[in-house]
């Protein structure tokens, strides 16, 4: 399979590797419920598909009904909750009647806080990112009130950086390439032409406007730069 430069910056690059490592930490299995925040995003969309491949029930959170339809109908998640809907907490409770056994966390903030209130004994949390706090004033960041649940439920929360696993890049991208080639793994990307569009690309990520990976092509026939 010949990979495009866009794929090497996304599904076959740091994005896909992050999703793969997160799924290893979350350890999804048949009979377990996995929650994936930012489920229509670059990492979450891939991680959810990989968790489904392992037989788990996968529930996503995404911004807006169109994204939720995409996550369920095209990516194969079992359910998706619209985080912009006023009663999203109730909807998440309804979608996880047996609690949460694993969380692949890309959002943080109030989403993480509510997921913690749903975790089962021995739950595993893969901490990929905290986009809710990246642009916030430190004094205004959302406090995690339910952190005590990690202790009470004997849960494990593990943060990681993809750069710490350089020795596994070839192995993981090889596995992802097989799945991409045979159609098991689906992904989307948005490519904006011109470095002048880099601020808009970054704004799209924080607004949650796009599905999948957001890229900036710095020269139409030359190179592409990843922003997410």
Coordinates of C-alpha atoms in Angstrom, one line a residue:
X1 CA 0.0 0.0 0.0
X2 CA 1.4 3.4 -1.0
X3 CA 0.7 5.9 1.7
X4 CA 0.0 9.6 1.0
X5 CA 1.8 12.4 2.8
X6 CA -1.5 13.2 4.5
X7 CA -1.8 9.7 5.8
X8 CA 1.8 9.8 7.1
X9 CA 0.9 12.9 9.1
X10 CA -2.4 11.4 10.4
X11 CA -3.7 7.9 10.5
X12 CA -0.2 6.4 9.7
X13 CA 1.6 8.9 11.8
X14 CA 1.4 10.4 15.3
X15 CA -2.4 10.5 15.3
X16 CA -2.8 6.8 14.6
X17 CA 0.0 5.8 16.9
X18 CA -1.6 7.8 19.7
X19 CA -4.9 6.0 19.1
X20 CA -3.2 2.6 19.1
X21 CA -1.3 3.2 22.3
X22 CA -4.5 4.6 24.0
X23 CA -6.4 1.4 23.1
X24 CA -3.6 -0.7 24.5
X25 CA -3.9 1.2 27.8
X26 CA -7.7 1.0 27.8
X27 CA -7.6 -2.7 27.1
X28 CA -11.1 -3.0 25.5
X29 CA -12.6 -6.5 25.5
X30 CA -16.0 -8.2 24.8
X31 CA -18.4 -7.3 27.6
X32 CA -16.6 -4.0 28.5
X33 CA -17.9 -0.5 27.8
X34 CA -15.4 2.1 26.5
X35 CA -16.1 5.8 26.3
X36 CA -14.2 7.9 23.7
X37 CA -14.4 11.7 24.0
X38 CA -13.8 13.8 20.9
X39 CA -14.9 10.7 19.0
X40 CA -15.1 12.4 15.6
X41 CA -11.7 13.9 15.9
X42 CA -8.3 12.6 14.6
X43 CA -7.4 10.4 17.5
X44 CA -10.8 9.5 18.9
X45 CA -12.2 8.3 15.6
X46 CA -9.4 5.8 15.1
X47 CA -9.3 4.7 18.7
X48 CA -13.0 3.9 18.8
X49 CA -12.7 1.7 15.7
X50 CA -9.8 -0.1 17.2
X51 CA -11.7 -0.7 20.4
X52 CA -14.7 -2.0 18.4
X53 CA -12.3 -4.4 16.6
X54 CA -11.4 -5.8 20.0
X55 CA -15.1 -6.5 20.8
X56 CA -16.0 -3.8 23.3
X57 CA -19.1 -1.7 23.4
X58 CA -17.9 1.8 22.3
X59 CA -19.7 5.0 23.2
X60 CA -18.5 8.3 21.8
X61 CA -19.0 11.9 22.6
X62 CA -18.9 14.4 19.8
X63 CA -20.0 18.0 19.1
X64 CA -23.3 18.1 17.2
X65 CA -25.8 15.6 15.7
X66 CA -24.0 15.4 12.3
X67 CA -20.8 14.2 14.0
X68 CA -22.7 11.8 16.1
X69 CA -24.3 10.3 13.1
X70 CA -20.9 10.0 11.4
X71 CA -19.4 8.3 14.5
X72 CA -22.2 5.7 14.7
X73 CA -23.2 5.1 11.0
X74 CA -19.8 5.4 9.4
X75 CA -17.2 4.5 12.1
X76 CA -19.3 1.8 13.8
X77 CA -19.5 3.1 17.4
X78 CA -22.4 1.6 19.3
X79 CA -23.7 5.0 20.4
X80 CA -22.6 8.7 20.4
X81 CA -23.7 11.5 22.7
X82 CA -23.9 15.1 21.5
X83 CA -21.8 17.0 24.1
X84 CA -23.5 20.3 23.0
X85 CA -26.9 19.0 23.9
X86 CA -28.1 20.5 27.2
X87 CA -28.7 17.1 28.9
X88 CA -25.7 15.3 27.5
X89 CA -24.8 14.0 31.0
X90 CA -28.2 12.2 31.1
X91 CA -27.7 10.9 27.6
X92 CA -24.3 9.5 28.5
X93 CA -25.7 7.8 31.6
X94 CA -28.4 6.2 29.4
X95 CA -25.7 5.1 26.9
X96 CA -23.6 3.4 29.6
X97 CA -26.2 1.6 31.7
X98 CA -23.6 -0.8 33.1
X99 CA -21.1 1.9 33.8
X100 CA -17.7 2.6 32.1
X101 CA -14.9 0.1 32.1
X102 CA -12.4 2.2 30.0
X103 CA -12.1 5.8 28.9
X104 CA -10.0 7.1 26.0
X105 CA -9.8 10.7 27.0
X106 CA -9.2 13.5 24.5
X107 CA -11.3 16.3 26.0
X108 CA -10.8 16.6 29.8
X109 CA -12.8 19.2 31.7
X110 CA -16.4 18.6 32.5
X111 CA -16.6 15.5 30.2
X112 CA -13.8 13.7 32.1
X113 CA -15.4 14.8 35.4
X114 CA -18.7 13.1 34.4
X115 CA -17.1 10.0 33.0
X116 CA -15.3 9.5 36.3
X117 CA -18.7 9.4 38.0
X118 CA -19.6 6.4 35.8
X119 CA -16.4 4.3 36.1
X120 CA -16.6 0.7 37.3
X121 CA -14.2 -1.0 39.6
X122 CA -10.8 -1.6 37.9
X123 CA -11.6 0.9 35.1
X124 CA -8.7 2.0 32.9
X125 CA -8.3 5.5 31.6
X126 CA -6.0 6.4 28.7
X127 CA -5.2 10.1 29.0
X128 CA -4.5 11.2 25.4
X129 CA -5.3 14.9 25.7
X130 CA -7.1 17.6 27.5
X131 CA -8.2 20.0 24.8
X132 CA -10.8 21.6 27.1
X133 CA -7.9 23.1 29.1
X134 CA -5.3 23.8 26.5
X135 CA -6.5 27.4 25.7
X136 CA -8.1 28.2 29.1
X137 CA -6.8 30.5 31.7
X138 CA -5.3 28.3 34.4
X139 CA -7.4 30.1 37.0
X140 CA -10.6 29.2 35.0
X141 CA -9.8 25.5 34.3
X142 CA -12.6 23.1 35.2
X143 CA -11.9 21.3 38.5
X144 CA -12.2 17.6 38.5
X145 CA -14.6 17.0 41.4
X146 CA -14.9 13.2 40.8
X147 CA -11.2 12.4 41.0
X148 CA -11.8 10.5 44.2
X149 CA -13.5 7.8 42.0
X150 CA -10.1 6.7 40.8
X151 CA -9.3 5.7 44.4
X152 CA -12.7 4.3 45.3
X153 CA -13.0 2.3 42.1
X154 CA -9.3 1.2 42.2
X155 CA -9.0 2.6 38.7
X156 CA -5.9 3.3 36.6
X157 CA -5.4 6.6 34.8
X158 CA -2.3 6.7 32.6
X159 CA -1.0 9.7 30.6
X160 CA 1.5 9.2 27.8
X161 CA 3.4 10.9 25.0
X162 CA 3.7 9.3 21.6
X163 CA 7.3 10.4 21.4
X164 CA 8.2 8.0 24.3
X165 CA 7.4 5.1 22.0
X166 CA 9.6 5.8 19.0
X167 CA 10.9 2.2 19.1
X168 CA 7.4 0.9 18.3
X169 CA 6.5 3.3 15.4
X170 CA 7.3 0.8 12.6
X171 CA 5.4 -2.0 14.3
X172 CA 2.3 0.2 15.0
X173 CA 2.1 1.9 11.7
X174 CA 2.5 -1.5 10.0
X175 CA -0.6 -2.7 11.9
X176 CA -2.5 0.4 11.0
X177 CA -1.5 0.2 7.3
X178 CA -3.0 -3.3 7.1
X179 CA -6.3 -2.1 8.5
X180 CA -6.3 0.9 6.3
X181 CA -5.6 -1.1 3.3
X182 CA -8.3 -3.7 3.8
X183 CA -10.9 -1.2 4.7
X184 CA -11.3 -2.0 8.4
X185 CA -10.1 1.5 9.4
X186 CA -11.9 4.6 8.1
X187 CA -10.7 8.2 8.6
X188 CA -11.3 11.7 7.3
X189 CA -9.2 14.8 7.0
X190 CA -9.5 18.5 6.1
X191 CA -6.7 20.1 4.2
X192 CA -6.3 23.8 4.0
X193 CA -4.0 25.3 1.4
X194 CA -1.5 27.9 2.4
X195 CA 0.4 28.6 5.6
X196 CA -1.7 31.7 6.1
X197 CA -4.6 29.3 7.0
X198 CA -2.7 27.8 9.9
X199 CA -4.5 30.0 12.5
X200 CA -7.9 28.9 11.0
X201 CA -6.8 25.3 11.1
X202 CA -6.0 25.6 14.8
X203 CA -9.2 27.4 15.5
X204 CA -11.2 24.6 13.8
X205 CA -9.7 22.1 16.2
X206 CA -10.6 24.1 19.3
X207 CA -14.1 24.8 18.0
X208 CA -14.6 21.2 17.1
X209 CA -15.7 22.2 13.6
X210 CA -14.0 19.4 11.6
X211 CA -14.1 15.6 11.4
X212 CA -10.8 13.7 11.6
X213 CA -7.4 15.3 11.0
X214 CA -6.9 18.9 10.2
X215 CA -3.9 19.7 8.0
X216 CA -2.3 22.7 6.3
X217 CA -0.6 22.3 2.9
X218 CA 2.2 24.8 2.9
X219 CA 2.9 24.3 -0.8
X220 CA 0.4 22.6 -3.1
X221 CA 2.9 20.2 -4.7
X222 CA 5.5 20.2 -2.0
X223 CA 4.6 19.4 1.7
X224 CA 1.8 19.2 4.2
X225 CA 2.0 20.2 7.8
X226 CA -0.1 18.6 10.6
X227 CA -1.8 20.8 13.2
X228 CA -3.6 18.2 15.3

